[in-house]
Amino acid sequence: MASINSVMGLAWTVVSDNLLPFVPYTSIGSIDADSSSKIPTEPIENGQLAAYNIVREPKRVNVEFLFNGSYPVQVLALAMLDKKIQSTETCTIFSPAKIWRNMALDHYDFTRTQSTGACFLSVHCSFVEIISVDLSNQKTKYSPKRATSANKVNTGQAQTRTSFFKSVSNKFK
């Protein structure tokens, strides 16, 4: 993977997991990214902020794909984006400054303008990082106590009071 990072890190590109282009674009117009975390706004006990108070948000990257005037390529690209937005496929986004892995297509929109001759297609794609967590199962040994090893419980009997009418009726029997 180090060789891919060194080669792909020099170019602006978006590739699928199989290292093929995400869509058949002509070039990338722009990439902007957002990295944030949530910090609590309620009072912190003893005024100390700890690492477990901060929750990292998934990274978001917006990419502007540019397509030339080839309408069949543009139709194919939009059809591929329709398919990818409904799938669980992830991609990797390379720029000279940073590499974003495990990104899923979240949203896309496209524009054509008269200033570009209405044949140039610009597609704005929003990607969000898929954060995976490895939950390991822990096994615990279940060792119940034997029923005979329970602590002794005071099993004394309480005396009941008989009612006045019952005691009188018992005397006349």
CSV table of C-alpha atoms in Angstrom, one decimal:
chain,number,residue,atom,x,y,z
A,1,MET,CA,0.0,0.0,0.0
A,2,ALA,CA,3.0,2.3,0.5
A,3,SER,CA,3.7,2.3,-3.2
A,4,ILE,CA,0.1,3.2,-4.1
A,5,ASN,CA,0.3,6.1,-1.6
A,6,SER,CA,3.5,7.5,-3.1
A,7,VAL,CA,2.2,7.2,-6.7
A,8,MET,CA,-1.4,8.3,-6.2
A,9,GLY,CA,-0.5,11.0,-3.7
A,10,LEU,CA,1.0,13.0,-6.5
A,11,ALA,CA,-2.3,13.2,-8.4
A,12,TRP,CA,-5.8,14.4,-7.8
A,13,THR,CA,-7.9,11.3,-8.2
A,14,VAL,CA,-10.9,9.3,-6.8
A,15,VAL,CA,-10.7,5.5,-7.1
A,16,SER,CA,-13.1,2.7,-6.1
A,17,ASP,CA,-12.0,-0.1,-3.9
A,18,ASN,CA,-10.8,-2.0,-7.0
A,19,LEU,CA,-8.5,1.0,-7.8
A,20,LEU,CA,-10.4,1.9,-11.0
A,21,PRO,CA,-11.7,5.5,-11.4
A,22,PHE,CA,-14.8,6.1,-9.4
A,23,VAL,CA,-16.5,7.6,-12.4
A,24,PRO,CA,-15.1,8.4,-15.9
A,25,TYR,CA,-14.4,12.1,-15.3
A,26,THR,CA,-12.3,14.4,-17.4
A,27,SER,CA,-10.7,16.2,-14.4
A,28,ILE,CA,-11.3,17.3,-10.9
A,29,GLY,CA,-12.2,20.9,-10.4
A,30,SER,CA,-11.9,21.2,-6.6
A,31,ILE,CA,-11.7,19.2,-3.4
A,32,ASP,CA,-12.7,20.6,0.0
A,33,ALA,CA,-12.7,18.7,3.2
A,34,ASP,CA,-14.2,19.0,6.7
A,35,SER,CA,-12.8,17.4,9.8
A,36,SER,CA,-14.5,18.0,13.1
A,37,SER,CA,-15.4,16.7,16.5
A,38,LYS,CA,-18.0,17.3,19.1
A,39,ILE,CA,-17.0,18.8,22.4
A,40,PRO,CA,-19.5,18.9,25.3
A,41,THR,CA,-21.0,22.3,26.2
A,42,GLU,CA,-22.3,21.3,29.5
A,43,PRO,CA,-20.2,21.8,32.7
A,44,ILE,CA,-17.3,19.4,33.1
A,45,GLU,CA,-16.8,17.8,36.5
A,46,ASN,CA,-13.9,19.5,38.3
A,47,GLY,CA,-13.3,21.6,35.2
A,48,GLN,CA,-11.2,18.9,33.5
A,49,LEU,CA,-11.7,18.0,29.8
A,50,ALA,CA,-10.7,14.4,29.1
A,51,ALA,CA,-10.2,12.5,25.8
A,52,TYR,CA,-13.4,10.5,26.3
A,53,ASN,CA,-15.4,13.8,26.4
A,54,ILE,CA,-14.5,14.5,22.7
A,55,VAL,CA,-16.3,12.5,19.9
A,56,ARG,CA,-14.7,12.6,16.5
A,57,GLU,CA,-17.2,13.1,13.6
A,58,PRO,CA,-16.8,11.3,10.3
A,59,LYS,CA,-14.7,13.3,7.8
A,60,ARG,CA,-16.6,14.9,4.9
A,61,VAL,CA,-15.0,15.6,1.5
A,62,ASN,CA,-16.6,17.4,-1.4
A,63,VAL,CA,-15.3,16.8,-4.9
A,64,GLU,CA,-16.2,18.6,-8.1
A,65,PHE,CA,-15.9,16.3,-11.1
A,66,LEU,CA,-15.6,17.9,-14.5
A,67,PHE,CA,-16.8,16.2,-17.7
A,68,ASN,CA,-16.1,17.4,-21.3
A,69,GLY,CA,-18.7,17.6,-24.0
A,70,SER,CA,-19.0,13.8,-24.7
A,71,TYR,CA,-22.6,13.2,-23.8
A,72,PRO,CA,-22.4,9.4,-23.7
A,73,VAL,CA,-19.6,9.6,-21.1
A,74,GLN,CA,-21.7,12.1,-19.1
A,75,VAL,CA,-24.8,9.9,-19.2
A,76,LEU,CA,-22.7,6.9,-18.1
A,77,ALA,CA,-21.2,8.9,-15.3
A,78,LEU,CA,-24.6,10.0,-14.0
A,79,ALA,CA,-25.9,6.5,-14.2
A,80,MET,CA,-22.9,5.2,-12.3
A,81,LEU,CA,-23.4,7.9,-9.6
A,82,ASP,CA,-27.1,6.8,-9.3
A,83,LYS,CA,-25.9,3.3,-8.7
A,84,LYS,CA,-23.1,4.2,-6.3
A,85,ILE,CA,-25.3,6.4,-4.1
A,86,GLN,CA,-27.5,3.4,-3.5
A,87,SER,CA,-24.7,0.9,-2.9
A,88,THR,CA,-22.4,0.3,0.0
A,89,GLU,CA,-19.3,0.8,-2.1
A,90,THR,CA,-16.5,3.0,-0.7
A,91,CYS,CA,-13.7,4.8,-2.4
A,92,THR,CA,-10.4,6.5,-1.8
A,93,ILE,CA,-9.8,10.2,-2.6
A,94,PHE,CA,-6.2,11.2,-3.3
A,95,SER,CA,-4.8,14.7,-3.3
A,96,PRO,CA,-1.2,15.9,-3.1
A,97,ALA,CA,-1.8,16.9,0.5
A,98,LYS,CA,-3.9,14.2,1.9
A,99,ILE,CA,-5.5,10.8,1.3
A,100,TRP,CA,-9.0,10.0,2.5
A,101,ARG,CA,-9.9,6.3,2.7
A,102,ASN,CA,-13.2,4.5,3.3
A,103,MET,CA,-15.4,7.3,1.8
A,104,ALA,CA,-19.0,6.6,0.7
A,105,LEU,CA,-21.0,8.8,-1.7
A,106,ASP,CA,-23.6,10.7,0.4
A,107,HIS,CA,-24.9,13.2,-2.1
A,108,TYR,CA,-24.4,14.6,-5.6
A,109,ASP,CA,-25.8,17.3,-7.8
A,110,PHE,CA,-24.7,18.6,-11.2
A,111,THR,CA,-24.8,21.8,-13.2
A,112,ARG,CA,-24.5,22.9,-16.8
A,113,THR,CA,-24.1,26.6,-17.6
A,114,GLN,CA,-24.4,28.7,-20.7
A,115,SER,CA,-21.0,30.2,-20.0
A,116,THR,CA,-19.5,26.7,-20.6
A,117,GLY,CA,-21.5,26.2,-23.7
A,118,ALA,CA,-24.0,24.0,-21.9
A,119,CYS,CA,-21.9,21.0,-23.0
A,120,PHE,CA,-19.5,21.0,-20.0
A,121,LEU,CA,-20.9,19.0,-17.0
A,122,SER,CA,-19.9,19.8,-13.5
A,123,VAL,CA,-20.8,17.3,-10.8
A,124,HIS,CA,-20.5,18.1,-7.1
A,125,CYS,CA,-20.2,14.9,-5.0
A,126,SER,CA,-20.3,14.8,-1.2
A,127,PHE,CA,-18.5,11.9,0.5
A,128,VAL,CA,-18.6,10.9,4.1
A,129,GLU,CA,-16.1,8.7,5.9
A,130,ILE,CA,-17.3,5.2,7.0
A,131,ILE,CA,-15.9,4.6,10.5
A,132,SER,CA,-15.7,0.9,11.3
A,133,VAL,CA,-15.3,-0.4,14.8
A,134,ASP,CA,-13.9,-3.7,15.8
A,135,LEU,CA,-15.9,-5.1,18.6
A,136,SER,CA,-14.2,-8.0,20.1
A,137,ASN,CA,-16.2,-10.6,22.0
A,138,GLN,CA,-15.0,-11.4,25.5
A,139,LYS,CA,-15.8,-14.7,27.1
A,140,THR,CA,-16.5,-14.9,30.8
A,141,LYS,CA,-16.6,-18.0,32.7
A,142,TYR,CA,-19.9,-18.6,34.3
A,143,SER,CA,-19.6,-20.3,37.7
A,144,PRO,CA,-22.8,-20.2,39.7
A,145,LYS,CA,-22.8,-21.1,43.3
A,146,ARG,CA,-24.2,-24.5,44.4
A,147,ALA,CA,-27.6,-24.3,46.0
A,148,THR,CA,-26.2,-25.9,49.1
A,149,SER,CA,-23.5,-23.3,49.5
A,150,ALA,CA,-25.9,-20.5,50.1
A,151,ASN,CA,-25.7,-18.5,53.3
A,152,LYS,CA,-28.0,-19.6,56.1
A,153,VAL,CA,-31.1,-17.6,56.4
A,154,ASN,CA,-33.1,-17.0,59.6
A,155,THR,CA,-36.1,-19.1,59.0
A,156,GLY,CA,-37.8,-18.5,62.3
A,157,GLN,CA,-41.6,-18.5,62.2
A,158,ALA,CA,-43.7,-15.6,63.2
A,159,GLN,CA,-46.6,-16.1,65.5
A,160,THR,CA,-49.9,-15.0,64.2
A,161,ARG,CA,-52.4,-13.2,66.3
A,162,THR,CA,-55.8,-14.7,66.2
A,163,SER,CA,-58.7,-12.4,66.1
A,164,PHE,CA,-61.0,-11.9,69.0
A,165,PHE,CA,-64.0,-13.4,67.3
A,166,LYS,CA,-62.1,-16.5,66.2
A,167,SER,CA,-60.7,-17.1,69.7
A,168,VAL,CA,-64.2,-16.8,71.2
A,169,SER,CA,-65.7,-19.1,68.5
A,170,ASN,CA,-62.9,-21.7,69.2
A,171,LYS,CA,-63.9,-21.8,72.9
A,172,PHE,CA,-67.5,-22.8,72.1
A,173,LYS,CA,-66.6,-25.7,69.9
